[in-house]
Coordinates of C-alpha atoms in Angstrom, one line a residue:
M7 CA -62.7 -86.8 -30.3
N8 CA -66.4 -86.1 -29.9
R9 CA -68.0 -82.8 -31.1
T10 CA -69.4 -82.3 -27.6
D11 CA -66.0 -82.3 -25.9
Q12 CA -66.3 -78.5 -25.9
Y13 CA -69.3 -79.0 -23.6
D14 CA -69.0 -81.2 -20.5
P15 CA -72.1 -83.0 -19.3
A16 CA -72.8 -80.2 -16.8
A17 CA -72.6 -77.6 -19.5
L18 CA -75.0 -79.5 -21.7
K19 CA -77.4 -80.0 -18.8
H20 CA -77.3 -76.2 -18.1
I21 CA -78.0 -75.4 -21.8
E22 CA -80.9 -77.9 -21.8
K23 CA -82.3 -76.2 -18.7
E24 CA -81.9 -72.7 -20.1
F25 CA -83.5 -73.8 -23.4
D26 CA -86.6 -75.2 -21.6
Q27 CA -86.9 -71.9 -19.6
W28 CA -86.6 -69.9 -22.8
E29 CA -89.4 -71.9 -24.5
K30 CA -91.7 -71.6 -21.4
N31 CA -91.1 -67.9 -20.9
E32 CA -90.0 -65.8 -23.9
V33 CA -91.3 -68.1 -26.7
S34 CA -94.6 -68.9 -25.0
S35 CA -95.5 -65.4 -24.2
F36 CA -94.4 -64.1 -27.6
I37 CA -96.5 -66.7 -29.5
K38 CA -99.6 -65.6 -27.5
R39 CA -99.2 -62.1 -28.9
A40 CA -97.9 -63.1 -32.4
P41 CA -98.7 -66.7 -33.3
E42 CA -96.4 -68.5 -35.8
S43 CA -97.7 -68.9 -39.3
Q44 CA -97.7 -72.7 -39.2
S45 CA -98.2 -75.4 -36.6
E46 CA -95.4 -77.5 -38.2
Y47 CA -92.4 -76.6 -40.4
T48 CA -90.5 -79.0 -42.7
T49 CA -87.8 -78.9 -45.3
A50 CA -88.7 -79.4 -49.0
S51 CA -88.0 -83.1 -48.4
G52 CA -90.5 -83.2 -45.5
M53 CA -88.0 -83.4 -42.6
P54 CA -89.2 -81.5 -39.6
T55 CA -87.4 -78.3 -38.7
K56 CA -87.2 -76.8 -35.2
R57 CA -87.6 -73.2 -34.2
T58 CA -84.0 -72.9 -33.3
Y59 CA -80.9 -75.1 -32.9
T60 CA -78.4 -75.4 -30.1
P61 CA -75.4 -77.5 -29.0
L62 CA -78.0 -80.1 -27.9
D63 CA -78.8 -80.8 -31.6
V64 CA -75.2 -81.8 -32.4
K65 CA -74.2 -83.5 -29.2
D66 CA -74.1 -86.9 -30.9
T67 CA -72.1 -85.7 -33.9
A68 CA -68.6 -87.0 -33.9
F69 CA -66.0 -84.4 -35.0
E70 CA -64.5 -87.1 -37.3
D71 CA -67.8 -86.9 -39.3
I72 CA -67.2 -83.1 -39.8
G73 CA -63.5 -83.0 -40.0
F74 CA -61.4 -80.6 -42.1
P75 CA -61.8 -79.6 -45.7
G76 CA -59.9 -81.9 -48.0
Q77 CA -59.8 -84.7 -45.4
Y78 CA -61.9 -87.8 -45.1
P79 CA -64.9 -87.9 -45.1
F80 CA -64.8 -84.7 -47.0
T81 CA -67.9 -83.3 -45.4
R82 CA -66.5 -79.8 -45.6
G83 CA -65.2 -80.0 -49.1
P84 CA -63.0 -82.1 -51.4
Y85 CA -60.0 -79.8 -51.2
P86 CA -58.2 -78.1 -48.3
T87 CA -58.3 -74.5 -49.7
M88 CA -61.4 -74.8 -52.0
Y89 CA -62.1 -71.4 -53.7
R90 CA -59.1 -69.7 -52.1
G91 CA -57.0 -71.5 -54.7
R92 CA -59.3 -71.1 -57.7
N93 CA -63.0 -70.6 -58.2
W94 CA -65.4 -73.3 -59.3
T95 CA -65.5 -73.9 -63.1
M96 CA -68.2 -71.7 -64.6
R97 CA -69.8 -74.0 -67.2
Q98 CA -72.8 -72.7 -69.1
I99 CA -74.4 -75.4 -71.2
A100 CA -74.8 -74.8 -74.9
G101 CA -76.0 -76.8 -77.9
F102 CA -78.4 -76.2 -80.8
G103 CA -78.5 -76.5 -84.6
T104 CA -75.4 -77.7 -86.4
A105 CA -71.9 -78.1 -84.9
R106 CA -70.9 -74.8 -86.6
E107 CA -73.7 -72.9 -84.9
T108 CA -72.9 -74.3 -81.4
N109 CA -69.2 -73.6 -82.0
G110 CA -70.1 -70.0 -82.3
R111 CA -72.0 -70.0 -79.0
F112 CA -69.0 -71.6 -77.3
K113 CA -66.7 -68.8 -78.5
Y114 CA -69.2 -66.2 -77.4
L115 CA -69.4 -67.7 -73.9
I116 CA -65.6 -68.1 -73.6
A117 CA -65.3 -64.4 -74.6
Q118 CA -67.7 -63.6 -71.7
G119 CA -65.4 -65.3 -69.2
Q120 CA -66.8 -68.9 -69.1
T121 CA -64.1 -71.3 -67.9
G122 CA -65.5 -74.7 -69.1
L123 CA -67.7 -76.0 -72.0
S124 CA -70.9 -78.0 -71.5
I125 CA -72.7 -79.5 -74.5
D126 CA -76.4 -80.4 -75.0
F127 CA -77.1 -82.8 -77.9
D128 CA -80.4 -83.0 -79.9
M129 CA -82.8 -85.9 -79.3
P130 CA -81.7 -88.0 -82.3
T131 CA -78.0 -87.9 -81.1
L132 CA -79.1 -88.8 -77.6
M133 CA -81.1 -91.8 -78.8
G134 CA -78.5 -93.0 -81.3
Y135 CA -80.4 -92.1 -84.6
D136 CA -78.7 -90.5 -87.6
S137 CA -80.2 -87.2 -88.6
S138 CA -81.5 -88.9 -91.8
H139 CA -83.5 -91.5 -89.8
A140 CA -87.3 -91.3 -90.0
M141 CA -87.5 -91.0 -86.2
S142 CA -85.3 -87.8 -86.4
Q143 CA -87.7 -85.8 -88.5
G144 CA -88.4 -82.4 -86.9
E145 CA -86.0 -83.0 -84.1
V146 CA -82.6 -82.4 -85.7
G147 CA -80.8 -79.6 -83.9
R148 CA -84.0 -78.5 -82.1
E149 CA -83.1 -79.0 -78.4
G150 CA -79.3 -79.5 -78.8
V151 CA -76.6 -79.9 -81.3
A152 CA -76.8 -82.6 -84.0
I153 CA -73.7 -84.9 -84.1
D154 CA -73.7 -87.8 -86.6
T155 CA -70.0 -88.3 -87.4
L156 CA -66.5 -87.4 -86.4
A157 CA -66.7 -84.6 -89.0
D158 CA -69.4 -82.9 -86.8
M159 CA -67.2 -83.2 -83.7
E160 CA -64.3 -81.6 -85.6
E161 CA -66.5 -78.6 -86.5
L162 CA -68.0 -78.4 -83.0
F163 CA -64.5 -77.7 -81.5
D164 CA -63.0 -75.8 -84.4
D165 CA -60.3 -73.3 -83.2
I166 CA -60.8 -74.5 -79.6
D167 CA -57.8 -76.0 -77.8
L168 CA -59.1 -79.0 -75.9
T169 CA -56.0 -79.1 -73.7
K170 CA -56.8 -75.6 -72.4
I171 CA -60.5 -75.9 -71.5
S172 CA -62.5 -78.7 -69.9
V173 CA -65.4 -80.2 -71.8
S174 CA -68.5 -81.7 -70.4
M175 CA -70.9 -83.7 -72.6
T176 CA -74.5 -84.3 -71.5
I177 CA -75.3 -87.6 -73.1
N178 CA -76.2 -91.1 -71.9
P179 CA -77.6 -93.8 -74.1
S180 CA -75.0 -93.2 -76.9
A181 CA -72.4 -91.7 -74.6
W182 CA -69.6 -94.1 -75.5
I183 CA -69.8 -93.1 -79.2
L184 CA -69.4 -89.4 -78.4
Y185 CA -66.6 -90.3 -76.0
A186 CA -65.0 -92.2 -78.9
M187 CA -65.4 -89.2 -81.3
Y188 CA -63.9 -86.9 -78.7
I189 CA -60.9 -89.2 -78.3
A190 CA -60.5 -89.7 -82.1
L191 CA -60.5 -85.9 -82.5
A192 CA -57.9 -85.5 -79.8
Q193 CA -55.7 -88.1 -81.4
K194 CA -56.1 -86.6 -84.9
R195 CA -54.9 -83.2 -83.4
G196 CA -51.9 -85.0 -81.8
Y197 CA -52.9 -84.3 -78.2
D198 CA -51.8 -86.4 -75.3
L199 CA -55.0 -87.9 -74.0
N200 CA -53.8 -87.3 -70.4
D201 CA -53.9 -83.5 -71.1
L202 CA -57.7 -83.6 -71.7
S203 CA -60.1 -82.7 -68.8
G204 CA -63.8 -82.7 -68.4
T205 CA -66.5 -85.4 -68.2
I206 CA -69.0 -87.3 -70.2
Q207 CA -72.3 -87.9 -68.3
N208 CA -72.6 -91.5 -69.3
D209 CA -75.0 -92.3 -66.4
I210 CA -77.4 -94.7 -68.0
L211 CA -78.9 -96.1 -64.8
K212 CA -80.5 -92.8 -63.9
E213 CA -82.2 -92.9 -67.3
Y214 CA -84.1 -96.0 -66.4
I215 CA -84.9 -94.4 -63.0
A216 CA -85.8 -90.9 -64.0
Q217 CA -85.0 -89.2 -67.4
K218 CA -86.3 -92.1 -69.6
E219 CA -83.7 -91.9 -72.5
W220 CA -82.4 -95.3 -73.3
I221 CA -81.6 -97.6 -76.2
F222 CA -80.5 -101.0 -75.0
P223 CA -81.6 -103.2 -72.1
V224 CA -80.1 -102.3 -68.7
R225 CA -77.3 -104.9 -68.4
P226 CA -75.6 -104.3 -71.8
S227 CA -75.9 -100.6 -71.2
V228 CA -74.0 -100.9 -67.9
R229 CA -71.4 -102.9 -69.8
L230 CA -70.8 -99.9 -72.0
V231 CA -70.4 -97.7 -69.0
R232 CA -67.9 -100.2 -67.6
D233 CA -65.9 -100.1 -70.9
C234 CA -65.7 -96.3 -70.7
I235 CA -64.5 -96.3 -67.1
Q236 CA -61.9 -99.0 -67.9
Y237 CA -60.6 -97.2 -71.0
G238 CA -60.5 -93.8 -69.2
S239 CA -58.6 -95.2 -66.2
E240 CA -56.0 -96.6 -68.5
N241 CA -55.6 -93.8 -71.0
M242 CA -57.1 -90.5 -69.7
K243 CA -55.9 -89.6 -66.2
R244 CA -57.7 -86.2 -66.0
Y245 CA -60.9 -86.9 -67.8
N246 CA -64.0 -88.3 -66.0
A247 CA -65.5 -91.2 -68.0
I248 CA -68.8 -90.9 -66.0
N249 CA -70.7 -88.1 -64.3
I250 CA -73.2 -89.8 -62.0
S251 CA -76.3 -87.7 -61.9
G252 CA -78.8 -86.9 -59.2
Y253 CA -79.9 -83.8 -61.1
H254 CA -82.4 -85.6 -63.4
I255 CA -83.7 -87.7 -60.4
S256 CA -84.5 -84.5 -58.6
E257 CA -86.0 -82.8 -61.7
A258 CA -88.3 -85.8 -62.2
G259 CA -89.7 -85.1 -58.7
S260 CA -87.6 -86.7 -56.0
T261 CA -86.8 -85.2 -52.7
A262 CA -83.2 -84.1 -51.8
V263 CA -82.8 -87.3 -49.7
Q264 CA -83.9 -89.5 -52.6
E265 CA -81.7 -87.6 -55.0
V266 CA -78.6 -88.5 -52.9
A267 CA -79.7 -92.0 -52.0
Y268 CA -80.7 -93.1 -55.5
T269 CA -77.5 -91.6 -56.9
M270 CA -75.4 -93.5 -54.4
A271 CA -77.3 -96.7 -55.3
T272 CA -76.4 -96.4 -59.0
T273 CA -72.8 -95.4 -58.0
M274 CA -72.4 -98.7 -56.1
E275 CA -73.5 -100.6 -59.2
Y276 CA -71.0 -98.9 -61.4
V277 CA -68.2 -99.4 -59.0
K278 CA -69.0 -103.0 -58.5
T279 CA -69.1 -103.6 -62.2
A280 CA -65.8 -101.9 -62.8
I281 CA -64.1 -103.9 -59.9
D282 CA -65.6 -107.2 -61.3
A283 CA -63.9 -106.3 -64.6
G284 CA -60.6 -106.2 -62.9
V285 CA -60.2 -102.4 -62.6
D286 CA -58.5 -101.2 -59.4
V287 CA -60.9 -98.9 -57.4
N288 CA -57.9 -96.7 -56.5
E289 CA -57.3 -96.2 -60.3
F290 CA -60.8 -95.4 -61.5
G291 CA -62.2 -94.0 -58.2
P292 CA -60.5 -90.6 -58.6
R293 CA -62.2 -90.1 -62.0
L294 CA -65.7 -90.6 -60.9
S295 CA -67.6 -87.3 -60.8
F296 CA -71.1 -86.3 -59.9
F297 CA -73.9 -83.9 -61.0
F298 CA -76.5 -82.6 -58.6
V299 CA -79.3 -80.1 -58.8
S300 CA -79.4 -77.0 -56.6
Q301 CA -83.0 -76.7 -55.6
A302 CA -85.0 -74.0 -53.9
D303 CA -84.7 -75.0 -50.2
F304 CA -81.5 -73.1 -49.4
F305 CA -80.2 -74.8 -46.3
E306 CA -81.4 -78.3 -47.2
E307 CA -79.4 -78.1 -50.5
I308 CA -76.2 -77.0 -48.7
A309 CA -76.6 -79.9 -46.2
K310 CA -77.4 -82.3 -49.0
F311 CA -74.1 -81.6 -50.7
R312 CA -72.2 -82.0 -47.5
A313 CA -74.0 -85.3 -46.7
A314 CA -73.4 -86.6 -50.2
R315 CA -69.7 -86.2 -49.8
R316 CA -69.7 -88.0 -46.4
V317 CA -71.9 -90.9 -47.6
Y318 CA -69.8 -91.4 -50.8
A319 CA -66.5 -91.4 -48.8
K320 CA -67.8 -94.1 -46.5
I321 CA -69.1 -96.2 -49.3
M322 CA -65.8 -96.1 -51.2
R323 CA -63.6 -96.7 -48.2
E324 CA -65.7 -99.1 -46.2
K325 CA -67.6 -101.0 -48.9
F326 CA -65.1 -101.1 -51.7
G327 CA -61.8 -100.8 -49.9
A328 CA -60.5 -97.6 -51.5
T329 CA -57.2 -96.5 -49.8
K330 CA -56.3 -93.5 -51.9
P331 CA -58.0 -90.4 -50.5
E332 CA -58.8 -89.2 -54.0
A333 CA -60.8 -92.4 -54.6
S334 CA -63.2 -91.4 -51.8
R335 CA -63.4 -87.7 -52.6
L336 CA -66.7 -86.7 -54.2
R337 CA -66.4 -83.9 -56.7
F338 CA -69.6 -82.5 -58.2
H339 CA -71.0 -80.2 -60.9
A340 CA -74.2 -78.4 -59.9
Q341 CA -76.9 -76.8 -62.0
T342 CA -79.7 -74.6 -60.7
A343 CA -83.1 -76.1 -60.9
A344 CA -84.8 -75.8 -64.3
A345 CA -88.0 -77.1 -62.9
T346 CA -88.3 -74.0 -60.7
L347 CA -88.2 -71.6 -63.6
T348 CA -91.6 -70.0 -64.4
K349 CA -93.2 -68.4 -67.5
P350 CA -95.3 -66.1 -65.3
Q351 CA -93.2 -63.1 -64.3
Y352 CA -90.2 -64.8 -65.9
T353 CA -87.9 -61.7 -65.2
I354 CA -87.7 -62.9 -61.5
N355 CA -86.2 -66.2 -62.5
P356 CA -82.6 -64.8 -62.2
I357 CA -83.3 -64.2 -58.5
R358 CA -84.2 -67.8 -58.0
T359 CA -81.2 -68.8 -59.9
A360 CA -78.9 -66.6 -57.9
L361 CA -80.0 -68.1 -54.6
Q362 CA -79.7 -71.6 -55.9
A363 CA -76.2 -70.9 -57.2
L364 CA -75.3 -69.5 -53.9
S365 CA -76.3 -72.7 -52.1
A366 CA -74.3 -74.7 -54.6
V367 CA -71.2 -72.6 -53.8
L368 CA -71.7 -72.7 -50.1
G369 CA -72.2 -76.5 -50.5
G370 CA -68.8 -76.8 -52.2
A371 CA -69.5 -77.3 -55.9
Q372 CA -66.5 -77.8 -58.3
S373 CA -68.4 -76.5 -61.3
L374 CA -71.7 -74.7 -61.8
H375 CA -74.3 -74.0 -64.5
T376 CA -76.8 -71.2 -63.9
N377 CA -80.0 -71.3 -65.9
G378 CA -81.2 -68.6 -68.2
M379 CA -84.3 -66.6 -67.2
D380 CA -86.0 -67.6 -70.5
E381 CA -85.5 -71.3 -70.3
A382 CA -89.1 -71.9 -69.4
F383 CA -89.8 -70.8 -73.0
A384 CA -87.0 -72.2 -75.2
I385 CA -83.2 -72.6 -75.5
P386 CA -81.7 -69.6 -73.8
T387 CA -80.7 -66.6 -75.8
E388 CA -77.2 -65.1 -75.7
E389 CA -78.4 -62.3 -73.4
A390 CA -80.0 -64.7 -71.0
M391 CA -76.8 -66.8 -70.9
R392 CA -74.7 -63.7 -70.3
I393 CA -76.8 -62.7 -67.3
A394 CA -76.7 -66.2 -65.9
L395 CA -72.9 -66.2 -66.2
R396 CA -72.6 -62.8 -64.6
T397 CA -74.7 -64.2 -61.7
Q398 CA -71.9 -66.6 -61.0
Q399 CA -69.2 -64.0 -61.5
I400 CA -70.9 -61.7 -59.0
I401 CA -71.0 -64.5 -56.4
A402 CA -67.3 -65.3 -57.1
Y403 CA -65.9 -61.8 -57.2
E404 CA -68.2 -59.4 -55.2
T405 CA -69.4 -61.3 -52.1
N406 CA -66.2 -62.5 -50.4
I407 CA -67.8 -65.8 -49.6
T408 CA -64.9 -67.6 -51.4
Q409 CA -62.5 -66.5 -48.7
V410 CA -63.6 -69.0 -46.1
V411 CA -63.9 -72.8 -46.7
D412 CA -67.3 -74.2 -45.7
P413 CA -68.3 -71.0 -43.9
L414 CA -71.5 -72.7 -42.6
G415 CA -69.6 -75.5 -41.1
G416 CA -70.3 -75.7 -37.3
S417 CA -73.8 -74.2 -37.7
Y418 CA -76.0 -76.1 -35.3
Y419 CA -78.8 -76.2 -37.9
V420 CA -76.6 -77.1 -40.9
E421 CA -74.7 -79.8 -39.0
N422 CA -77.9 -81.3 -37.7
L423 CA -79.5 -81.3 -41.1
T424 CA -76.4 -82.8 -42.7
D425 CA -76.6 -85.6 -40.1
E426 CA -80.4 -86.1 -40.7
I427 CA -80.0 -86.3 -44.5
E428 CA -77.1 -88.8 -44.1
R429 CA -79.2 -91.0 -41.8
E430 CA -82.2 -91.0 -44.2
V431 CA -79.9 -91.8 -47.2
W432 CA -78.5 -94.9 -45.4
K433 CA -82.0 -96.1 -44.6
I434 CA -82.9 -96.1 -48.3
L435 CA -79.6 -97.7 -49.3
D436 CA -80.2 -100.5 -46.8
E437 CA -83.7 -101.0 -48.2
V438 CA -82.2 -101.2 -51.8
E439 CA -79.8 -103.9 -50.6
E440 CA -82.6 -105.8 -48.9
L441 CA -84.6 -105.8 -52.1
G442 CA -81.8 -107.3 -54.2
G443 CA -79.7 -104.4 -55.2
T444 CA -79.9 -101.5 -57.7
L445 CA -80.5 -103.4 -60.9
Q446 CA -83.3 -105.5 -59.3
C447 CA -84.9 -102.3 -57.9
I448 CA -84.9 -100.8 -61.4
D449 CA -86.5 -103.9 -62.8
D450 CA -89.1 -103.8 -60.0
G451 CA -89.8 -100.1 -60.4
Y452 CA -88.7 -99.3 -56.8
F453 CA -86.9 -96.0 -57.7
Q454 CA -89.6 -95.0 -60.2
R455 CA -92.4 -95.4 -57.6
G456 CA -90.4 -93.4 -55.1
I457 CA -90.0 -90.5 -57.5
S458 CA -93.6 -90.7 -58.7
D459 CA -94.9 -90.5 -55.1
S460 CA -92.7 -87.5 -54.3
A461 CA -93.6 -85.7 -57.5
Y462 CA -97.3 -86.2 -56.8
D463 CA -97.0 -85.0 -53.2
F464 CA -95.1 -81.9 -54.5
A465 CA -97.8 -81.2 -57.1
L466 CA -100.5 -81.4 -54.5
R467 CA -98.7 -79.0 -52.2
K468 CA -98.0 -76.6 -55.0
A469 CA -101.7 -76.7 -56.2
S470 CA -102.9 -76.0 -52.6
G471 CA -100.5 -73.2 -52.1
E472 CA -98.7 -75.0 -49.3
R473 CA -95.6 -74.8 -51.4
P474 CA -95.4 -71.2 -52.6
V475 CA -94.3 -70.3 -56.1
I476 CA -94.2 -66.6 -56.6
G477 CA -96.1 -65.6 -59.7
V478 CA -97.9 -69.0 -59.9
N479 CA -99.8 -69.5 -56.7
M480 CA -98.7 -66.4 -54.8
F481 CA -98.5 -62.7 -55.8
V482 CA -100.1 -63.7 -59.1
Q483 CA -100.4 -60.9 -61.7
E484 CA -102.8 -60.9 -64.6
E485 CA -100.4 -61.5 -67.4
E486 CA -100.6 -59.6 -70.7
D487 CA -99.2 -61.3 -73.8
V488 CA -95.6 -61.8 -73.0
E489 CA -93.3 -60.5 -75.7
I490 CA -90.0 -62.2 -75.3
E491 CA -87.2 -62.9 -77.7
T492 CA -86.6 -66.6 -77.8
H493 CA -83.9 -68.5 -79.5
P494 CA -85.0 -69.3 -83.1
H495 CA -84.9 -72.7 -84.7
D496 CA -83.6 -72.7 -88.3
P497 CA -85.9 -75.0 -90.3
E498 CA -83.0 -75.5 -92.8
T499 CA -80.8 -77.1 -90.0
E500 CA -82.2 -80.6 -90.8
R501 CA -81.6 -80.4 -94.5
R502 CA -78.0 -79.1 -94.0
Q503 CA -77.2 -81.8 -91.4
I504 CA -78.5 -84.6 -93.6
E505 CA -76.5 -83.3 -96.6
R506 CA -73.3 -83.3 -94.5
L507 CA -74.0 -86.8 -93.2
N508 CA -74.5 -88.1 -96.7
R509 CA -71.2 -86.5 -97.9
V510 CA -69.3 -88.3 -95.2
K511 CA -70.9 -91.6 -96.1
D512 CA -70.3 -91.1 -99.8
N513 CA -66.6 -90.4 -99.2
R514 CA -65.7 -93.1 -96.7
D515 CA -64.3 -96.6 -97.4
E516 CA -67.6 -98.4 -97.2
E517 CA -66.0 -101.9 -97.3
K518 CA -63.7 -101.0 -94.4
V519 CA -66.6 -99.6 -92.3
Q520 CA -68.7 -102.7 -92.9
R521 CA -65.8 -104.9 -91.9
L522 CA -65.4 -103.0 -88.7
L523 CA -69.1 -103.2 -87.9
R524 CA -68.9 -106.9 -88.2
Q525 CA -66.0 -106.9 -85.8
L526 CA -68.1 -104.7 -83.4
K527 CA -70.8 -107.3 -83.5
E528 CA -68.4 -110.1 -82.8
Q529 CA -66.8 -108.3 -79.9
A530 CA -70.2 -107.2 -78.4
E531 CA -71.2 -110.9 -78.1
D532 CA -68.2 -111.4 -75.8
E533 CA -69.0 -109.7 -72.5
S534 CA -65.3 -109.5 -71.5
V535 CA -64.2 -107.4 -74.5
N536 CA -64.0 -103.6 -74.1
L537 CA -65.8 -101.9 -77.0
M538 CA -64.1 -98.6 -76.8
P539 CA -61.1 -99.4 -79.1
I540 CA -63.3 -100.7 -81.9
T541 CA -65.7 -97.8 -81.6
I542 CA -62.8 -95.3 -81.8
E543 CA -61.6 -97.1 -84.9
L544 CA -65.1 -97.0 -86.4
V545 CA -65.7 -93.3 -86.0
K546 CA -62.2 -92.5 -87.4
E547 CA -63.3 -94.4 -90.6
G548 CA -66.5 -92.3 -90.9
A549 CA -69.0 -94.6 -89.3
S550 CA -72.1 -92.7 -88.1
M551 CA -73.9 -92.8 -84.8
G552 CA -76.7 -94.7 -86.4
D553 CA -74.4 -97.3 -88.0
I554 CA -73.0 -98.3 -84.6
V555 CA -76.2 -98.2 -82.7
E556 CA -78.2 -100.2 -85.2
T557 CA -75.5 -102.9 -85.3
L558 CA -75.8 -103.4 -81.6
K559 CA -79.6 -103.3 -81.6
G560 CA -79.3 -106.4 -83.7
I561 CA -77.6 -108.2 -80.8
W562 CA -79.0 -106.7 -77.7
G563 CA -82.4 -105.5 -78.8
T564 CA -84.0 -102.4 -77.1
Y565 CA -85.4 -101.7 -73.7
R566 CA -89.1 -101.4 -72.9
E567 CA -90.1 -100.1 -69.5
K568 CA -92.6 -101.8 -67.3
P569 CA -95.3 -99.2 -66.4
V570 CA -95.1 -98.1 -62.8
I571 CA -98.5 -97.3 -61.2

């Protein structure tokens, strides 16, 4: 059935005639008296927008591409009832100092009504360095929580039942080690791994594309992602072993179209790698999850989320042969756009965040993080996180927008924009394939150049005032010295963390740890071996993050990026 079945050709011809008359008469005469502010209008991605939209703009849209919520291609949402069943997970990210300090923030947020945990790790943990390493000096616990060993993971989740709350871990280069620690902790507590829910980000390809946090060369890094997907599909039916991220691609400067297209390109590489390893797409497909930003262009973001679901569904079914509906159903976490937060007039940041959160909800997010108003200065304070969480709660409980699934579905503008974004995404994916695929495009700097060009274009438009930013290039106020309470960094954190790490190393069976590290090295040299079991065994015996990473550096080396100009 075609979307235009509700309009026969004669009806469409009549609408077209009426539209032309309206533009020649009402619009033309009105513009003479009150000219429009611009000669051309575009979305943030640069796609032209019309003055108004009519049935003529969706006449080529097949109803099958819109469909019903919870039904392929999932344009209108991954589940039939969406928020009528339960609200999205409210997942405020937290992480600073030692595991004990972050555990306290977790408990505060849970007491405020948060329904899921999300963890930020410090730079040494992200990059696979022990806190005692020379490269870690000054960075331990500064912009996330420091995790060196399983003992830290135990303290991080002290008195928190991991079978009752989902856990998301934002980590990539060393993700498989944190995943192993999480699993080891669950096993130590006697949990059934199938009772655990949440996700580990583990999206290393977007690091080479956008965020620039890596350890090993590209191909062994993808092997580690494959090992996590394979282990998770066999042992953890509710936990997502990867959270494929467009967020960092957008924050690096991409357009909304590039965010979706580049994310789908990396997705195809992960899926292909897992299938080549013998994992059934219908088994691991349901456990792939996604992470997108919710930027400032309200309607474009809503259409972006809808288009992403549609593109992913078609990729999984048509390219990879997924037959289970769950394997083609895109589920995503959204975070409001940190890059839009400003230091000038920072108290208006919650308004930006509220609108971005609303577009994520109208776009069908499964979980959501709202940024704190003070994040342009430092890690958010408890008050800033409470206000950010209350923003979500107001949307969920006071607005009634959760009563109707995909309430903007059928809007001429939203449906047209969804179609346009999908078309542009397929153009980029076709180009990636013609250039040799995702890994080749990373090697050649294709994605990096695309982001760089878009970021430069946005910077020029912001500098010229073409892209308004209130308080920065419009309605600017002469700022007095801003007195703002920021989250403090305890200079003693590093000393305490190193002491804790040394105690673990002093009390472990060193001979056993070294034997296991030799086994890790042997297994890493065989591409077919899954490294998750040996990594889990290592962390149980007290091996540190640095022990494991340095062993593998001796085999695989490290990655050095080719400059993109």
